[in-house]
Coordinates of N, CA and C in Angstrom, one line a residue:
M1 N 0.7 -1.5 0.1 CA 0.3 0.0 0.1 C 0.5 1.4 0.1
L2 N 1.7 1.2 1.4 CA 2.7 2.8 0.6 C 3.3 2.4 -0.4
K3 N 3.8 1.8 -1.5 CA 4.3 2.0 -2.9 C 3.3 2.7 -3.4
T4 N 2.2 2.0 -3.3 CA 1.2 2.2 -4.3 C 1.0 4.2 -4.5
I5 N 1.0 4.3 -2.5 CA 0.9 5.8 -2.5 C 1.1 6.9 -3.0
M6 N 2.6 6.0 -2.7 CA 4.1 6.7 -3.0 C 3.6 6.9 -4.4
I7 N 3.4 6.3 -5.6 CA 3.6 6.0 -7.2 C 3.3 6.2 -6.9
N8 N 1.8 6.9 -6.7 CA 0.5 8.5 -6.9 C 0.3 9.7 -6.4
I9 N 1.7 9.9 -5.7 CA 1.8 11.0 -4.8 C 2.7 11.9 -6.2
A10 N 3.5 10.3 -7.0 CA 4.6 11.1 -7.9 C 4.0 11.0 -9.1
T11 N 3.1 10.4 -9.1 CA 2.5 11.4 -10.7 C 1.8 11.8 -10.2
V12 N 1.0 12.4 -9.6 CA -0.2 13.0 -9.7 C 0.8 14.7 -9.5
L13 N 1.6 14.7 -8.9 CA 2.7 15.6 -8.6 C 3.2 15.3 -10.0
G14 N 3.5 14.9 -10.9 CA 4.6 14.6 -12.0 C 3.1 16.0 -13.2
F15 N 2.1 14.9 -13.0 CA 1.0 15.3 -14.1 C 0.1 17.1 -14.2
L16 N -0.1 16.7 -12.5 CA -1.2 18.0 -11.8 C 0.2 19.7 -11.6
I17 N 1.6 19.3 -11.5 CA 2.2 20.2 -11.2 C 3.1 20.3 -12.5
G18 N 4.3 18.9 -12.6 CA 5.2 18.7 -13.8 C 5.4 19.6 -15.2
V19 N 4.1 18.3 -15.7 CA 3.4 19.4 -17.3 C 3.0 20.0 -17.3
P20 N 2.5 20.4 -16.5 CA 1.4 21.8 -16.5 C 2.5 22.9 -16.8
F21 N 3.4 23.7 -16.0 CA 4.5 24.0 -15.7 C 5.2 23.5 -16.9
L22 N 5.7 22.9 -17.1 CA 6.2 22.9 -18.4 C 6.2 23.1 -19.7
F23 N 4.9 23.1 -19.7 CA 3.8 24.2 -21.2 C 4.4 25.0 -21.2
I24 N 3.9 25.5 -19.7 CA 3.6 26.6 -19.3 C 4.9 28.0 -19.8
F25 N 6.1 27.2 -18.8 CA 7.6 27.6 -19.3 C 7.9 28.0 -20.6
L26 N 7.3 27.2 -21.4 CA 8.0 27.0 -23.4 C 6.7 28.3 -23.2
L27 N 5.7 28.2 -23.6 CA 5.1 29.9 -23.5 C 5.3 30.7 -23.8
A28 N 5.4 31.3 -22.5 CA 5.9 32.0 -21.9 C 7.4 32.7 -22.5
M29 N 7.7 31.5 -22.7 CA 9.4 31.9 -23.4 C 9.5 31.9 -24.8
I30 N 9.2 31.1 -25.9 CA 9.0 32.0 -26.7 C 7.9 32.8 -26.8
N31 N 6.5 33.0 -26.6 CA 6.6 34.3 -26.5 C 6.9 35.6 -26.2
R32 N 7.9 35.8 -25.4 CA 8.0 36.6 -24.6 C 9.6 36.9 -25.2
N33 N 10.1 36.0 -25.8 CA 11.0 36.3 -26.9 C 10.3 36.7 -28.6
T34 N 9.3 36.5 -28.7 CA 8.0 37.0 -29.9 C 8.4 38.2 -29.8
K35 N 7.6 39.2 -28.0 CA 7.6 40.1 -28.0 C 8.5 41.1 -28.3
A36 N 10.0 40.6 -27.8 CA 11.2 41.0 -27.6 C 11.4 41.1 -29.3
V37 N 11.4 40.8 -30.2 CA 11.5 40.8 -31.6 C 10.6 41.4 -31.7
I38 N 9.5 41.5 -31.6 CA 8.2 42.6 -31.9 C 8.6 43.9 -32.2
A39 N 9.2 44.0 -30.5 CA 9.7 45.7 -29.9 C 11.0 46.1 -30.9
K40 N 11.3 45.4 -31.1 CA 13.2 44.6 -31.6 C 12.6 46.0 -33.3
R41 N 12.1 45.5 -34.1 CA 11.8 45.3 -35.6 C 10.5 46.6 -35.6
F42 N 9.3 47.0 -34.5 CA 8.5 47.8 -35.1 C 8.0 49.0 -34.0
G43 N 9.3 48.5 -32.4 CA 9.1 49.8 -31.5 C 8.4 48.6 -30.5
I44 N 8.2 49.7 -29.5 CA 7.2 49.3 -28.2 C 6.5 49.9 -27.8
N45 N 5.5 49.8 -29.2 CA 4.4 50.4 -29.0 C 3.8 48.8 -30.5
G46 N 4.9 48.4 -30.8 CA 4.6 47.1 -31.8 C 3.6 46.0 -31.0
Q47 N 4.0 46.3 -29.7 CA 3.8 44.3 -28.7 C 2.0 45.2 -28.9
L48 N 1.3 45.5 -28.6 CA 0.4 46.8 -28.1 C -0.8 46.0 -29.8
I49 N 0.6 46.5 -31.4 CA -0.6 46.2 -31.6 C -0.8 44.7 -33.1
F50 N 0.7 44.0 -32.6 CA 0.4 42.5 -32.3 C -0.7 42.1 -31.4
G51 N -0.9 42.8 -30.5 CA -1.1 41.5 -29.4 C -1.5 41.6 -28.4
F52 N -2.7 43.7 -29.2 CA -3.6 43.7 -28.3 C -4.9 43.0 -26.7
L53 N -5.2 42.5 -28.1 CA -5.6 41.2 -27.5 C -5.8 39.9 -26.5
G54 N -4.3 39.4 -26.5 CA -3.7 38.3 -26.4 C -3.0 39.2 -25.1
V55 N -2.8 40.4 -24.7 CA -3.3 42.0 -23.9 C -3.8 41.4 -22.7
I56 N -5.3 42.1 -23.8 CA -6.8 41.6 -22.5 C -7.1 40.6 -21.9
I57 N -6.6 39.9 -22.5 CA -7.1 38.6 -21.7 C -6.1 37.9 -20.8
H58 N -4.8 38.3 -21.2 CA -4.1 37.7 -20.1 C -4.3 39.1 -19.0
E59 N -4.2 39.7 -19.3 CA -4.9 40.8 -17.6 C -6.4 40.8 -16.5
A60 N -7.5 40.2 -17.3 CA -8.4 39.3 -17.2 C -8.6 38.2 -16.8
S61 N -7.6 37.5 -16.9 CA -7.1 36.5 -16.5 C -7.1 36.7 -14.5
H62 N -5.4 36.8 -14.7 CA -5.5 37.8 -13.6 C -6.2 37.9 -12.7
L63 N -6.9 38.6 -13.2 CA -8.1 38.9 -11.9 C -9.5 38.8 -11.9
I64 N -10.2 37.9 -13.0 CA -11.1 36.6 -12.4 C -10.5 35.4 -11.8
V65 N -9.5 35.2 -11.3 CA -8.8 33.7 -11.5 C -8.7 34.9 -9.1
A66 N -7.8 36.8 -9.3 CA -7.8 37.3 -8.0 C -9.7 37.0 -7.0
L67 N -10.0 37.2 -8.2 CA -11.3 36.8 -7.5 C -12.4 35.8 -7.2
V68 N -12.1 34.7 -7.2 CA -12.5 33.8 -7.7 C -11.7 33.3 -6.1
F69 N -10.4 33.5 -6.1 CA -9.7 32.7 -4.9 C -9.7 34.2 -4.1
G70 N -10.6 34.9 -3.3 CA -10.5 36.4 -3.0 C -10.5 37.0 -2.5
H71 N -9.5 37.4 -3.3 CA -8.6 38.4 -2.9 C -8.5 40.0 -3.0
K72 N -8.7 40.5 -2.9 CA -8.6 41.9 -2.4 C -7.8 43.2 -3.5
I73 N -9.1 43.2 -4.9 CA -8.4 44.1 -5.8 C -7.8 45.3 -5.2
K74 N -7.1 45.7 -5.8 CA -6.8 48.0 -5.7 C -6.9 48.0 -6.8
T75 N -5.9 47.5 -7.7 CA -5.9 48.8 -9.0 C -5.9 47.4 -10.4
V76 N -6.9 47.6 -11.4 CA -6.4 46.9 -12.8 C -6.5 47.9 -14.1
R77 N -5.9 47.6 -14.5 CA -5.5 48.3 -16.8 C -5.7 47.2 -17.0
L78 N -6.5 47.3 -17.2 CA -6.8 45.3 -18.7 C -5.4 45.9 -19.9
I79 N -5.4 47.1 -20.6 CA -4.4 47.4 -21.1 C -3.6 49.1 -21.2
R80 N -2.5 49.1 -21.5 CA -2.2 50.3 -21.1 C -0.5 50.2 -22.7
R81 N -0.7 51.9 -23.0 CA 0.5 52.3 -23.6 C 2.0 52.2 -23.2
P82 N 3.0 51.1 -24.0 CA 3.9 50.3 -22.8 C 4.8 52.3 -23.4
T83 N 5.5 52.5 -22.4 CA 7.2 53.8 -22.9 C 7.7 52.9 -22.5
I84 N 9.8 54.2 -22.3 CA 10.1 53.3 -21.9 C 10.9 53.0 -20.5
D85 N 10.1 54.2 -19.8 CA 10.3 54.4 -18.5 C 9.3 52.7 -17.1
N86 N 8.1 52.2 -17.7 CA 7.8 51.5 -17.4 C 7.2 50.8 -18.9
P87 N 7.7 49.8 -19.6 CA 6.9 48.6 -20.4 C 6.2 48.3 -20.1
S88 N 5.5 47.9 -19.2 CA 4.5 47.6 -18.9 C 3.0 47.2 -19.8
L89 N 2.3 46.2 -19.8 CA 1.1 47.0 -21.0 C -0.1 46.5 -20.4
G90 N -0.4 46.1 -19.1 CA -1.4 46.0 -17.9 C -0.8 45.6 -16.9
Y91 N -1.4 45.7 -16.0 CA -1.4 44.9 -14.8 C -2.7 45.1 -14.6
V92 N -2.9 43.8 -12.8 CA -4.3 43.6 -12.0 C -3.2 44.2 -10.6
N93 N -3.6 44.9 -9.6 CA -2.4 44.9 -7.9 C -3.2 44.2 -7.1
H94 N -3.4 43.3 -6.6 CA -4.3 42.9 -5.1 C -3.4 42.2 -4.4
T95 N -3.9 41.9 -2.7 CA -4.2 41.3 -1.6 C -4.8 40.8 -1.3
W96 N -3.7 40.1 -0.2 CA -4.0 38.7 0.3 C -4.0 38.8 1.5
Q97 N -4.4 37.5 1.9 CA -4.5 37.8 3.6 C -3.4 36.3 3.6
P98 N -2.4 36.2 4.4 CA -1.0 34.9 4.1 C -1.6 33.4 4.6
R99 N -2.3 34.0 6.1 CA -2.6 33.3 6.3 C -4.0 32.7 6.1
N100 N -4.5 32.9 5.5 CA -5.9 32.5 4.9 C -5.3 30.9 3.7
L101 N -5.9 29.8 3.3 CA -5.1 28.4 3.5 C -5.3 29.1 2.0
Y102 N -7.1 29.4 1.7 CA -7.8 29.3 0.3 C -6.7 30.0 -0.6
Q103 N -6.0 31.5 -0.1 CA -5.9 33.0 -1.0 C -4.7 32.3 -0.8
T104 N -3.1 31.6 -0.3 CA -2.6 31.5 -0.5 C -2.4 30.9 -1.6
I105 N -2.6 29.5 -1.5 CA -3.4 28.9 -3.3 C -2.7 29.3 -4.3
G106 N -4.3 31.0 -4.1 CA -5.2 31.3 -5.0 C -3.0 31.4 -5.7
N107 N -2.9 31.9 -4.7 CA -1.4 32.9 -5.5 C -0.9 31.9 -6.6
L108 N -0.6 30.5 -6.6 CA -0.1 30.3 -7.7 C -0.9 29.8 -9.2
F109 N -2.6 30.0 -8.7 CA -3.3 30.1 -9.8 C -3.6 31.3 -11.3
I110 N -3.5 31.6 -10.1 CA -3.5 33.4 -10.3 C -2.5 34.1 -10.9
G111 N -0.9 33.4 -10.8 CA 0.2 33.9 -11.5 C -0.5 32.7 -12.3
V112 N -0.3 31.9 -13.6 CA -0.1 30.8 -14.4 C -1.9 31.3 -14.6
A113 N -3.1 32.3 -14.2 CA -4.2 32.2 -15.2 C -4.3 32.6 -16.8
P114 N -3.5 33.3 -16.6 CA -3.0 34.0 -18.8 C -3.0 32.7 -19.8
I115 N -2.0 32.0 -18.9 CA -2.2 30.8 -19.9 C -3.5 30.0 -20.4
F116 N -4.4 29.7 -18.9 CA -5.1 29.1 -19.5 C -5.5 29.6 -19.7
G117 N -6.1 30.8 -19.8 CA -7.1 32.4 -20.5 C -6.9 32.2 -21.7
C118 N -6.1 32.7 -22.1 CA -5.4 32.1 -23.9 C -6.1 30.9 -24.2
C119 N -5.5 29.9 -24.1 CA -5.6 28.4 -24.0 C -7.0 28.4 -24.2
T120 N -8.0 28.5 -23.4 CA -9.1 28.4 -22.8 C -10.0 29.0 -24.4
T121 N -9.3 30.9 -24.3 CA -10.2 31.0 -25.9 C -9.6 30.4 -27.3
I122 N -8.4 30.4 -27.2 CA -7.9 30.0 -28.4 C -8.8 28.3 -28.8
L123 N -9.1 28.2 -27.6 CA -10.1 26.2 -27.8 C -11.6 26.6 -28.4
F124 N -12.4 28.0 -27.9 CA -13.7 27.7 -28.2 C -13.4 29.4 -29.9
L125 N -12.9 30.1 -29.4 CA -12.3 30.2 -30.8 C -12.4 29.3 -32.4
A126 N -12.1 27.3 -31.8 CA -11.3 27.0 -33.0 C -13.2 26.4 -32.6
R127 N -13.7 26.4 -31.8 CA -14.6 25.1 -32.3 C -16.3 26.1 -32.3
W128 N -15.8 28.0 -32.6 CA -16.3 28.4 -33.5 C -16.5 28.0 -34.9
L129 N -14.9 29.2 -34.8 CA -14.9 29.0 -36.6 C -14.2 28.1 -37.5
L130 N -13.6 26.8 -36.4 CA -12.9 25.7 -37.0 C -13.6 24.5 -36.5
P131 N -15.0 23.8 -36.7 CA -15.4 23.3 -35.8 C -14.7 22.2 -35.7
N132 N -14.8 21.5 -37.5 CA -14.0 20.3 -38.1 C -13.4 19.5 -37.0
I133 N -12.4 21.5 -37.3 CA -11.2 21.1 -36.8 C -10.8 20.2 -35.3
Y134 N -11.8 21.5 -34.7 CA -12.1 20.8 -33.5 C -12.3 19.7 -32.8
N135 N -13.5 19.4 -33.4 CA -13.9 17.7 -33.1 C -12.2 16.7 -33.2
R136 N -12.2 17.3 -33.9 CA -10.8 16.6 -34.5 C -9.3 16.6 -34.0
L137 N -9.6 17.5 -33.4 CA -8.6 18.7 -32.0 C -8.9 17.1 -30.9
V138 N -9.8 17.0 -30.5 CA -10.8 17.2 -29.1 C -11.1 15.8 -29.5
T139 N -10.5 14.7 -30.1 CA -10.5 13.4 -30.3 C -9.6 13.2 -30.2
L140 N -8.5 13.4 -30.9 CA -6.9 12.5 -30.2 C -6.7 13.1 -28.6
T141 N -7.5 13.3 -27.4 CA -7.4 13.1 -26.5 C -8.0 11.7 -25.9
Y142 N -9.4 11.1 -26.4 CA -9.3 10.5 -26.6 C -9.1 8.7 -27.1
Q143 N -8.1 9.2 -27.6 CA -7.9 7.8 -28.4 C -6.9 8.2 -29.2
P144 N -5.6 7.2 -29.2 CA -4.0 7.6 -30.1 C -4.1 8.1 -31.0
L145 N -3.0 8.3 -31.6 CA -2.7 9.7 -32.9 C -3.1 9.0 -34.1
S146 N -3.4 8.6 -35.1 CA -3.2 8.3 -36.1 C -3.6 9.6 -37.0
I147 N -3.1 8.9 -38.2 CA -2.9 9.7 -39.1 C -4.3 9.3 -40.2
T148 N -4.9 10.4 -40.6 CA -6.6 10.4 -41.4 C -7.1 11.7 -42.1
A149 N -7.1 12.1 -42.9 CA -7.5 13.2 -43.7 C -7.8 14.2 -43.0
V150 N -7.2 15.6 -43.7 CA -7.2 16.7 -43.2 C -8.7 17.7 -43.2
P151 N -9.8 18.0 -41.8 CA -11.0 17.8 -41.4 C -10.7 19.1 -42.7
A152 N -12.0 19.1 -43.2 CA -12.2 20.3 -44.2 C -13.2 21.7 -43.6
F153 N -12.3 23.0 -44.2 CA -12.4 24.4 -43.2 C -12.1 24.9 -44.6
Q154 N -13.4 26.6 -44.3 CA -13.4 27.2 -45.5 C -12.6 28.7 -45.5
W155 N -11.6 29.2 -46.4 CA -10.9 30.3 -46.0 C -10.9 31.7 -45.0
G156 N -12.3 31.4 -45.1 CA -12.6 32.3 -44.5 C -12.3 32.3 -42.9
P157 N -12.9 31.7 -42.3 CA -13.5 31.7 -41.2 C -11.1 30.0 -40.4
M158 N -10.9 30.5 -41.2 CA -9.5 29.7 -40.7 C -8.5 31.1 -41.0
L159 N -8.0 32.0 -41.7 CA -7.9 33.6 -41.9 C -8.0 34.0 -40.5
L160 N -9.1 33.8 -40.2 CA -9.7 35.3 -39.0 C -9.7 34.5 -37.8
F161 N -9.3 32.8 -38.0 CA -8.5 31.9 -36.8 C -7.4 32.3 -36.2
I162 N -6.9 32.4 -37.2 CA -5.0 32.6 -37.4 C -4.6 33.6 -37.1
L163 N -5.7 34.9 -37.8 CA -4.8 36.0 -37.3 C -5.5 36.7 -35.8
L164 N -6.6 36.1 -35.5 CA -7.4 36.3 -33.5 C -5.9 35.6 -32.3
T165 N -6.4 33.9 -32.7 CA -4.8 33.4 -32.0 C -3.4 33.6 -32.1
A166 N -3.3 34.4 -33.6 CA -2.0 34.5 -33.5 C -2.1 35.7 -32.2
N167 N -2.5 37.2 -32.1 CA -2.4 38.2 -31.7 C -2.7 37.7 -30.5
I168 N -3.7 36.8 -29.7 CA -3.9 35.8 -29.2 C -2.3 35.5 -27.7
C169 N -1.4 34.8 -28.8 CA -0.1 33.9 -28.2 C 0.8 35.5 -28.3
I170 N 1.1 36.0 -28.6 CA 1.9 36.5 -28.6 C 1.3 38.1 -27.8
G171 N -0.1 38.1 -27.6 CA -0.1 39.2 -26.0 C -0.9 38.7 -24.6
G172 N -0.8 37.7 -25.1 CA -1.0 36.8 -23.7 C -0.6 35.6 -23.0
F173 N 0.2 34.9 -24.0 CA 1.0 33.6 -22.7 C 2.5 34.2 -21.9
D174 N 3.2 35.1 -22.6 CA 4.4 35.7 -21.7 C 4.3 36.2 -20.4
L175 N 4.3 35.5 -19.4 CA 4.4 36.1 -17.9 C 5.2 37.0 -17.5
S176 N 5.1 37.9 -16.7 CA 6.6 38.2 -16.1 C 7.2 38.1 -15.1
S177 N 8.1 38.7 -14.3 CA 8.9 37.7 -13.3 C 7.6 37.7 -12.4
S178 N 7.2 38.8 -12.2 CA 6.1 39.0 -11.0 C 5.3 37.6 -11.2
D179 N 4.8 37.8 -12.4 CA 3.6 36.2 -12.9 C 4.1 35.5 -11.7
Y180 N 5.3 34.9 -12.5 CA 5.7 33.6 -11.4 C 6.7 33.4 -9.9
R181 N 7.4 35.2 -9.2 CA 7.2 35.4 -8.2 C 5.6 35.0 -7.3
N182 N 4.7 36.0 -7.9 CA 2.6 34.7 -6.9 C 3.0 34.0 -6.9
S183 N 2.7 33.2 -8.6 CA 2.7 31.7 -7.9 C 3.6 31.3 -7.5
I184 N 5.0 31.3 -6.7 CA 5.5 30.3 -6.3 C 5.0 30.5 -4.9
Q185 N 5.1 31.4 -4.4 CA 3.4 32.7 -2.9 C 3.1 30.9 -3.2
G186 N 2.4 30.7 -3.9 CA 1.5 29.4 -3.5 C 1.4 28.2 -4.0
L187 N 2.2 27.9 -4.2 CA 3.5 26.7 -5.7 C 3.3 25.2 -4.1
A188 N 4.1 25.2 -2.5 CA 4.1 24.7 -1.7 C 3.2 24.4 -1.2
T189 N 2.3 24.9 -1.0 CA 1.3 24.9 -0.2 C -0.1 24.6 -1.3
T190 N 0.2 23.8 -2.8 CA -0.5 23.6 -3.3 C 0.2 22.0 -3.4
I191 N 1.3 21.4 -3.2 CA 2.1 20.4 -3.6 C 1.9 19.8 -2.1
L192 N 1.4 21.0 -0.6 CA 1.7 20.0 -0.2 C -0.4 19.4 0.2
L193 N -0.9 20.5 -0.1 CA -2.3 19.9 -0.7 C -2.6 18.7 -1.3
L194 N -1.9 18.8 -2.8 CA -2.1 17.7 -3.3 C -1.8 16.5 -2.3
I195 N -0.4 16.8 -2.0 CA -0.1 15.3 -1.7 C -0.7 14.8 -0.7
S196 N -1.4 15.7 0.6 CA -2.6 14.8 1.7 C -3.6 14.3 0.6
L197 N -4.0 15.0 -0.4 CA -5.6 14.5 -1.1 C -4.9 13.5 -1.3
T198 N -3.4 13.8 -2.9 CA -3.7 11.2 -2.7 C -3.1 10.5 -2.1
I199 N -2.8 10.9 -0.6 CA -3.1 10.4 0.2 C -4.4 9.6 0.8
V200 N -4.3 10.4 1.2 CA -6.7 10.3 0.8 C -7.6 9.2 -0.1
L201 N -6.9 9.7 -1.0 CA -7.7 9.3 -2.7 C -7.5 8.3 -2.6
S202 N -5.3 8.2 -2.5 CA -5.8 6.4 -2.5 C -6.1 5.7 -1.8
L203 N -7.0 5.6 -0.4 CA -7.2 4.5 0.9 C -8.6 4.3 0.5
I204 N -9.3 5.1 -0.2 CA -10.5 4.8 -0.2 C -11.0 4.7 -2.4
P205 N -11.8 3.9 -2.9 CA -12.8 2.5 -3.8 C -13.1 4.4 -4.9
I206 N -13.6 5.2 -4.5 CA -13.5 5.9 -5.7 C -12.9 7.0 -6.5
G207 N -11.4 7.2 -5.3 CA -9.7 7.4 -5.8 C -9.5 7.4 -6.9
T208 N -9.4 5.7 -7.7 CA -9.3 5.5 -8.5 C -10.3 5.5 -10.1
T209 N -11.4 6.1 -10.2 CA -11.7 6.9 -10.7 C -11.4 8.5 -11.1
V210 N -11.3 9.0 -9.6 CA -11.0 10.4 -10.0 C -9.2 10.6 -10.3
F211 N -8.8 9.7 -9.8 CA -7.2 9.5 -10.7 C -7.5 9.9 -12.7
A212 N -8.0 8.7 -12.2 CA -8.6 8.7 -14.5 C -8.7 10.0 -14.4
A213 N -9.9 10.3 -13.9 CA -10.1 12.3 -14.4 C -9.2 12.9 -14.3
L214 N -8.3 13.4 -13.9 CA -7.1 14.0 -14.0 C -6.8 13.7 -14.6
Y215 N -6.0 12.6 -15.1 CA -5.1 11.9 -16.2 C -5.6 12.0 -17.6
Q216 N -7.3 12.4 -17.7 CA -7.5 12.7 -19.1 C -7.4 14.8 -19.0
A217 N -8.0 15.1 -18.2 CA -8.5 16.2 -18.0 C -6.3 16.7 -18.3
I218 N -5.6 16.5 -18.1 CA -4.4 16.5 -17.9 C -4.0 16.8 -19.6
K219 N -5.0 15.5 -20.5 CA -4.5 14.9 -21.4 C -4.9 15.9 -23.0
V220 N -6.6 16.6 -22.0 CA -6.4 17.3 -23.0 C -6.0 18.7 -23.3
I221 N -5.5 19.8 -21.4 CA -4.2 20.7 -21.8 C -4.1 20.1 -22.2
A222 N -2.4 18.7 -22.2 CA -1.2 18.1 -22.8 C -2.1 18.9 -24.1
V223 N -2.9 18.3 -25.2 CA -3.2 18.5 -26.9 C -3.3 20.0 -26.9
I224 N -4.0 20.3 -26.1 CA -4.4 22.0 -26.8 C -2.5 23.1 -25.9
S225 N -2.1 22.3 -24.8 CA -1.3 23.4 -24.8 C 0.4 22.9 -26.8
T226 N 0.3 22.1 -26.7 CA 0.8 21.5 -27.9 C 0.7 22.4 -29.1
F227 N -0.4 22.2 -29.3 CA -1.4 22.9 -30.6 C -0.6 24.7 -30.1
N228 N -1.2 25.2 -29.0 CA -0.4 26.3 -29.0 C 0.6 26.8 -29.3
L229 N 2.1 25.5 -28.5 CA 3.4 25.4 -28.5 C 3.7 26.1 -30.1
L230 N 3.0 25.2 -31.0 CA 3.2 25.2 -32.7 C 2.5 26.7 -33.4
I231 N 2.1 26.8 -33.0 CA 1.3 27.7 -33.4 C 2.5 29.4 -32.6
S232 N 2.7 29.4 -31.1 CA 3.8 30.2 -30.5 C 5.2 30.3 -31.8
A233 N 5.5 28.9 -31.8 CA 6.9 28.6 -32.3 C 6.8 29.4 -34.6
V234 N 6.2 28.8 -34.9 CA 5.5 29.3 -35.9 C 5.7 30.2 -36.4
L235 N 4.9 31.5 -35.1 CA 5.2 32.9 -35.4 C 6.7 34.2 -34.8
N236 N 7.1 32.8 -33.8 CA 8.5 33.3 -33.3 C 9.5 33.7 -34.7
L237 N 9.6 33.0 -35.1 CA 10.0 32.1 -37.3 C 9.8 33.1 -38.1
V238 N 8.5 33.9 -38.6 CA 8.2 34.2 -38.8 C 8.2 35.7 -38.8
F239 N 7.6 36.2 -37.4 CA 8.5 37.8 -36.8 C 10.5 37.8 -37.1
K240 N 10.8 36.8 -36.3 CA 12.1 37.1 -36.8 C 12.9 36.9 -38.5
L241 N 11.9 36.6 -38.9 CA 12.1 36.3 -40.5 C 12.1 38.2 -41.1
I242 N 11.2 38.8 -40.5 CA 11.2 39.7 -41.3 C 11.9 41.1 -41.2

């Protein structure tokens, strides 16, 4: 039983912390470099021109999750024009009670909220504009990858999807140093909570069902994040070649 519990703890931490944070790091790193290239090629305001929608979603994601975890919102700016002295494109200033476990854990999710907010928005855009490709993407999360014909699509919706997704990737996926610092404040508490829940679930019959549902959810996140990584990498290459 002890061996099973240790395996479950390692698996849960790997899938719920390791895998998401790997994608978060890669998405943030690639798109931060893309924004730097854009600022160099088109000036500091180029980041807004090519990524204004992503910036709004980025800050709105911070705001929504901060409210969910009961943080007090001090000031909000979903988008602003950057300057040399203050290159920030937007901000959400919030406070919390350090002794409040729920609010402390919230820091982890508030810090990385833009990644999930942007991924979710892109997913809904695909469902709206490219339903055939969206359905194929969803199918990949339930069955092994197989080589099939490319789903049919219309060029008009596809072009709109590419433009909107590019804007979201460029402006939304880059996490600032303050985002990372905010997340770290809730990381240790979240890990301890996950370990405690895993031990409990390992000892009760329903635990197997819960673990299976969690792994399926992570599989969905992995497929969507891989899709966004490919888009981000292509955008990064395009702007470097311009």
